[in-house]
Amino acid sequence: MDSTTLSHSNLPPVIPLERHAFFLDLDGTLAPIVDNPEDACLPEATRHLLTQLVAQTNGAVAVISGRALADVDRILGALRLPVSGSHGLELRLSTAADHAPKQSAGIPAPVIDRVEEFAVLHGVTSERKPGAIALHYRKAPDQGEACRAFVDTLVGEDASLRGLHGKMVSEVALKGVDKGGAVTRFMASPPLPSDCR
Ligand SMILES: O=P(O)(O)OC[C@H]1O[C@H](O[C@H]2O[C@H](CO)[C@@H](O)[C@H](O)[C@H]2O)[C@H](O)[C@@H](O)[C@@H]1O
């Protein structure tokens, strides 16, 4: 055994599942990547595993997604979970809550118009959501550089905006909210077990 190998006696203690909390991305984590965002779905085996995980953690499972919260719900279907949508802007902290709190701020209409116009001109697709608008170039990868540069230009013109560059997607989003903030809010709220907080 070399010095980097852990022996049984110095392994860290196993933390029981009920003292864990799970924060999961949707696309590329729970739902396989597909060409069209509207075609994404939750495989039955994943749905089954998630249902078991919810039961074994007493509900400490949340989806933290860049998608709109309503879109996450649509993909999860009958499986209702605590969700943060739109990169941390929308929050439904527990399954008991009916809706995410209403958000007042949004992407300025002229910015939305420019993004949608760019999408048409460059043969890519746009996706509107609360507090963000995305340019998807998965079906036109040669447009990736142009999409990233365009988003960077737009956010450089407005201090309230930030750019996000993901898997074949570039987005204009609002500054001041992010997925990390959403996880912090979840950590401070039931149903997370207090010894997870
Ligand atoms: O935070 P996530 O839940 O991982 O969401 C990130 C973005 O996911 C979606 O786009 C990605 O998945 C699409 C479907 O597989 C794929 O076509 C696209 O290329 C990926 O970027 C979603 O449409 C975005 O709104 C999310 O921000």
Short mmCIF file of C-alpha atoms and ligand atoms in Angstrom, two decimals:
data_model
loop_
_atom_site.label_atom_id
_atom_site.label_comp_id
_atom_site.label_asym_id
_atom_site.label_seq_id
_atom_site.Cartn_x
_atom_site.Cartn_y
_atom_site.Cartn_z
CA MET A 1 0.00 0.00 0.00
CA ASP A 2 1.52 3.39 -0.93
CA SER A 3 1.08 6.57 1.07
CA THR A 4 -1.85 7.74 -1.07
CA THR A 5 -3.96 4.62 -0.36
CA LEU A 6 -6.42 4.77 2.53
CA SER A 7 -6.57 1.72 4.74
CA HIS A 8 -9.87 0.64 6.32
CA SER A 9 -8.89 2.16 9.63
CA ASN A 10 -8.29 5.69 8.31
CA LEU A 11 -11.31 5.93 5.99
CA PRO A 12 -13.60 8.82 6.95
CA PRO A 13 -16.78 7.69 8.75
CA VAL A 14 -19.68 6.86 6.45
CA ILE A 15 -22.35 9.55 6.73
CA PRO A 16 -25.86 8.04 6.71
CA LEU A 17 -28.00 8.87 3.67
CA GLU A 18 -30.61 10.66 5.79
CA ARG A 19 -27.98 13.25 6.71
CA HIS A 20 -27.28 14.08 3.08
CA ALA A 21 -28.89 16.69 0.88
CA PHE A 22 -28.79 16.39 -2.91
CA PHE A 23 -28.74 19.38 -5.26
CA LEU A 24 -28.98 18.21 -8.84
CA ASP A 25 -28.71 19.84 -12.24
CA LEU A 26 -31.31 18.77 -14.77
CA ASP A 27 -29.77 18.82 -18.26
CA GLY A 28 -26.82 16.52 -18.66
CA THR A 29 -27.34 15.17 -15.13
CA LEU A 30 -30.91 13.90 -14.74
CA ALA A 31 -32.02 14.37 -18.36
CA PRO A 32 -29.72 13.26 -21.20
CA ILE A 33 -28.60 16.02 -23.54
CA VAL A 34 -30.71 16.23 -26.71
CA ASP A 35 -30.63 18.56 -29.71
CA ASN A 36 -33.82 20.47 -28.85
CA PRO A 37 -34.22 21.68 -25.24
CA GLU A 38 -38.00 21.11 -25.44
CA ASP A 39 -37.40 17.40 -26.15
CA ALA A 40 -35.46 16.71 -22.92
CA CYS A 41 -37.03 14.12 -20.65
CA LEU A 42 -36.40 12.22 -17.45
CA PRO A 43 -35.66 8.53 -18.08
CA GLU A 44 -37.93 6.15 -16.12
CA ALA A 45 -34.94 4.57 -14.32
CA THR A 46 -33.80 8.04 -13.17
CA ARG A 47 -37.33 8.90 -12.02
CA HIS A 48 -37.38 5.69 -9.99
CA LEU A 49 -33.98 6.39 -8.40
CA LEU A 50 -34.96 9.97 -7.57
CA THR A 51 -38.17 8.78 -5.93
CA GLN A 52 -36.16 6.39 -3.75
CA LEU A 53 -33.63 9.12 -2.92
CA VAL A 54 -36.41 11.48 -1.84
CA ALA A 55 -37.79 8.81 0.49
CA GLN A 56 -34.39 7.89 1.95
CA THR A 57 -33.35 11.50 2.61
CA ASN A 58 -36.75 12.58 3.96
CA GLY A 59 -37.17 14.92 1.03
CA ALA A 60 -33.72 16.54 0.96
CA VAL A 61 -33.48 16.46 -2.85
CA ALA A 62 -33.75 19.62 -4.95
CA VAL A 63 -33.24 20.41 -8.62
CA ILE A 64 -31.12 23.50 -9.26
CA SER A 65 -31.49 24.33 -12.93
CA GLY A 66 -30.77 26.97 -15.51
CA ARG A 67 -34.20 26.25 -16.98
CA ALA A 68 -37.37 28.08 -16.03
CA LEU A 69 -38.96 26.49 -12.97
CA ALA A 70 -42.14 25.71 -14.92
CA ASP A 71 -40.06 23.91 -17.53
CA VAL A 72 -38.34 21.83 -14.84
CA ASP A 73 -41.77 20.87 -13.46
CA ARG A 74 -42.93 19.91 -16.95
CA ILE A 75 -39.97 17.57 -17.37
CA LEU A 76 -40.28 16.06 -13.88
CA GLY A 77 -44.00 15.46 -14.47
CA ALA A 78 -45.68 13.76 -11.50
CA LEU A 79 -42.46 13.88 -9.49
CA ARG A 80 -42.80 17.19 -7.61
CA LEU A 81 -39.57 18.38 -6.02
CA PRO A 82 -38.19 21.57 -4.48
CA VAL A 83 -36.79 23.47 -7.46
CA SER A 84 -34.69 26.50 -8.25
CA GLY A 85 -35.10 27.65 -11.85
CA SER A 86 -33.55 30.28 -14.11
CA HIS A 87 -30.05 30.00 -12.59
CA GLY A 88 -31.17 30.75 -9.03
CA LEU A 89 -33.77 33.43 -9.75
CA GLU A 90 -36.84 31.26 -9.16
CA LEU A 91 -37.18 29.29 -5.94
CA ARG A 92 -39.76 26.81 -4.70
CA LEU A 93 -38.24 25.79 -1.43
CA SER A 94 -40.58 22.93 -0.60
CA THR A 95 -43.03 20.70 -2.41
CA ALA A 96 -45.78 22.15 -0.19
CA ALA A 97 -45.31 25.63 -1.70
CA ASP A 98 -47.66 26.30 -4.59
CA HIS A 99 -45.56 28.65 -6.65
CA ALA A 100 -42.17 30.26 -6.74
CA PRO A 101 -42.33 33.83 -5.40
CA LYS A 102 -43.01 36.30 -8.20
CA GLN A 103 -39.91 37.98 -9.56
CA SER A 104 -40.16 41.63 -10.50
CA ALA A 105 -36.92 42.16 -12.42
CA GLY A 106 -36.47 40.82 -15.90
CA ILE A 107 -34.23 41.10 -18.93
CA PRO A 108 -34.93 44.47 -20.64
CA ALA A 109 -37.24 44.08 -23.65
CA PRO A 110 -34.75 45.66 -26.12
CA VAL A 111 -32.15 43.06 -25.10
CA ILE A 112 -34.66 40.24 -25.65
CA ASP A 113 -35.47 41.69 -29.08
CA ARG A 114 -31.80 41.87 -30.03
CA VAL A 115 -31.13 38.29 -28.90
CA GLU A 116 -34.14 36.95 -30.80
CA GLU A 117 -33.17 38.89 -33.91
CA PHE A 118 -29.59 37.56 -33.65
CA ALA A 119 -30.97 34.00 -33.37
CA VAL A 120 -32.95 34.35 -36.59
CA LEU A 121 -30.04 35.91 -38.48
CA HIS A 122 -27.52 33.28 -37.33
CA GLY A 123 -29.69 30.17 -37.61
CA VAL A 124 -29.60 29.38 -33.89
CA THR A 125 -32.48 29.17 -31.41
CA SER A 126 -33.40 31.35 -28.47
CA GLU A 127 -35.09 30.39 -25.22
CA ARG A 128 -36.85 32.95 -23.05
CA LYS A 129 -37.15 32.37 -19.33
CA PRO A 130 -37.65 34.51 -16.25
CA GLY A 131 -34.56 36.64 -15.78
CA ALA A 132 -32.58 35.16 -18.68
CA ILE A 133 -32.56 34.53 -22.41
CA ALA A 134 -30.47 31.78 -24.00
CA LEU A 135 -28.94 31.33 -27.44
CA HIS A 136 -28.63 27.63 -28.32
CA TYR A 137 -26.12 26.67 -31.02
CA ARG A 138 -26.03 22.85 -30.60
CA LYS A 139 -27.47 22.48 -34.11
CA ALA A 140 -25.17 25.17 -35.54
CA PRO A 141 -21.87 24.70 -33.67
CA ASP A 142 -20.01 26.96 -36.10
CA GLN A 143 -22.03 29.83 -34.60
CA GLY A 144 -20.73 29.22 -31.07
CA GLU A 145 -18.04 31.87 -31.18
CA ALA A 146 -20.44 34.46 -32.59
CA CYS A 147 -23.03 33.64 -29.90
CA ARG A 148 -20.50 33.93 -27.09
CA ALA A 149 -19.14 37.22 -28.44
CA PHE A 150 -22.65 38.65 -28.91
CA VAL A 151 -23.67 37.77 -25.35
CA ASP A 152 -20.44 39.27 -23.99
CA THR A 153 -21.11 42.47 -25.95
CA LEU A 154 -24.69 42.74 -24.65
CA VAL A 155 -23.75 42.24 -21.01
CA GLY A 156 -20.88 44.70 -21.41
CA GLU A 157 -23.47 47.37 -22.24
CA ASP A 158 -25.65 46.87 -19.13
CA ALA A 159 -24.24 46.55 -15.62
CA SER A 160 -27.34 44.67 -14.41
CA LEU A 161 -26.63 41.74 -16.73
CA ARG A 162 -24.15 38.87 -16.77
CA GLY A 163 -23.17 36.33 -19.43
CA LEU A 164 -23.30 32.58 -18.91
CA HIS A 165 -21.63 30.18 -21.32
CA GLY A 166 -22.64 26.53 -21.03
CA LYS A 167 -23.02 23.39 -23.10
CA MET A 168 -23.62 24.74 -26.61
CA VAL A 169 -25.49 27.66 -25.07
CA SER A 170 -24.74 31.27 -24.22
CA GLU A 171 -27.12 33.22 -22.02
CA VAL A 172 -27.85 36.74 -20.89
CA ALA A 173 -28.91 36.60 -17.25
CA LEU A 174 -29.52 38.98 -14.38
CA LYS A 175 -26.68 39.80 -12.04
CA GLY A 176 -27.14 39.22 -8.34
CA VAL A 177 -28.66 35.74 -8.41
CA ASP A 178 -26.97 32.44 -9.03
CA LYS A 179 -27.27 28.74 -8.30
CA GLY A 180 -24.96 29.06 -5.29
CA GLY A 181 -27.36 31.55 -3.70
CA ALA A 182 -30.24 29.15 -4.33
CA VAL A 183 -28.38 26.29 -2.62
CA THR A 184 -27.70 28.57 0.37
CA ARG A 185 -31.45 29.31 0.63
CA PHE A 186 -32.29 25.61 0.47
CA MET A 187 -29.69 24.81 3.12
CA ALA A 188 -31.43 27.21 5.51
CA SER A 189 -34.91 25.72 4.98
CA PRO A 190 -36.77 22.53 5.76
CA PRO A 191 -36.92 19.75 4.58
CA LEU A 192 -33.15 19.73 4.89
CA PRO A 193 -32.20 17.89 8.08
CA SER A 194 -30.76 20.36 10.60
CA ASP A 195 -27.50 18.39 10.81
CA CYS A 196 -26.95 18.97 7.06
CA ARG A 197 -27.12 22.74 7.48
O1 LIG B 1 -28.64 23.93 -15.08
P1 LIG B 1 -29.18 22.85 -15.97
O2 LIG B 1 -30.41 22.20 -15.43
O3 LIG B 1 -28.12 21.83 -16.32
O4 LIG B 1 -29.63 23.62 -17.31
C1 LIG B 1 -28.64 24.18 -18.19
C2 LIG B 1 -29.29 24.53 -19.54
O5 LIG B 1 -29.95 23.31 -19.96
C3 LIG B 1 -30.69 23.36 -21.16
O6 LIG B 1 -29.80 23.42 -22.26
C4 LIG B 1 -28.93 22.29 -22.33
O7 LIG B 1 -29.71 21.09 -22.55
C5 LIG B 1 -30.38 21.05 -23.84
C6 LIG B 1 -31.23 19.78 -23.87
O8 LIG B 1 -30.43 18.63 -23.71
C7 LIG B 1 -29.34 21.10 -24.97
O9 LIG B 1 -30.00 21.06 -26.24
C8 LIG B 1 -28.51 22.39 -24.82
O10 LIG B 1 -27.46 22.37 -25.78
C9 LIG B 1 -27.89 22.46 -23.42
O11 LIG B 1 -27.23 23.69 -23.25
C10 LIG B 1 -31.68 24.49 -21.15
O12 LIG B 1 -32.31 24.61 -22.41
C11 LIG B 1 -31.06 25.81 -20.70
O13 LIG B 1 -32.09 26.78 -20.50
C12 LIG B 1 -30.34 25.62 -19.37
O14 LIG B 1 -29.70 26.83 -18.96
#
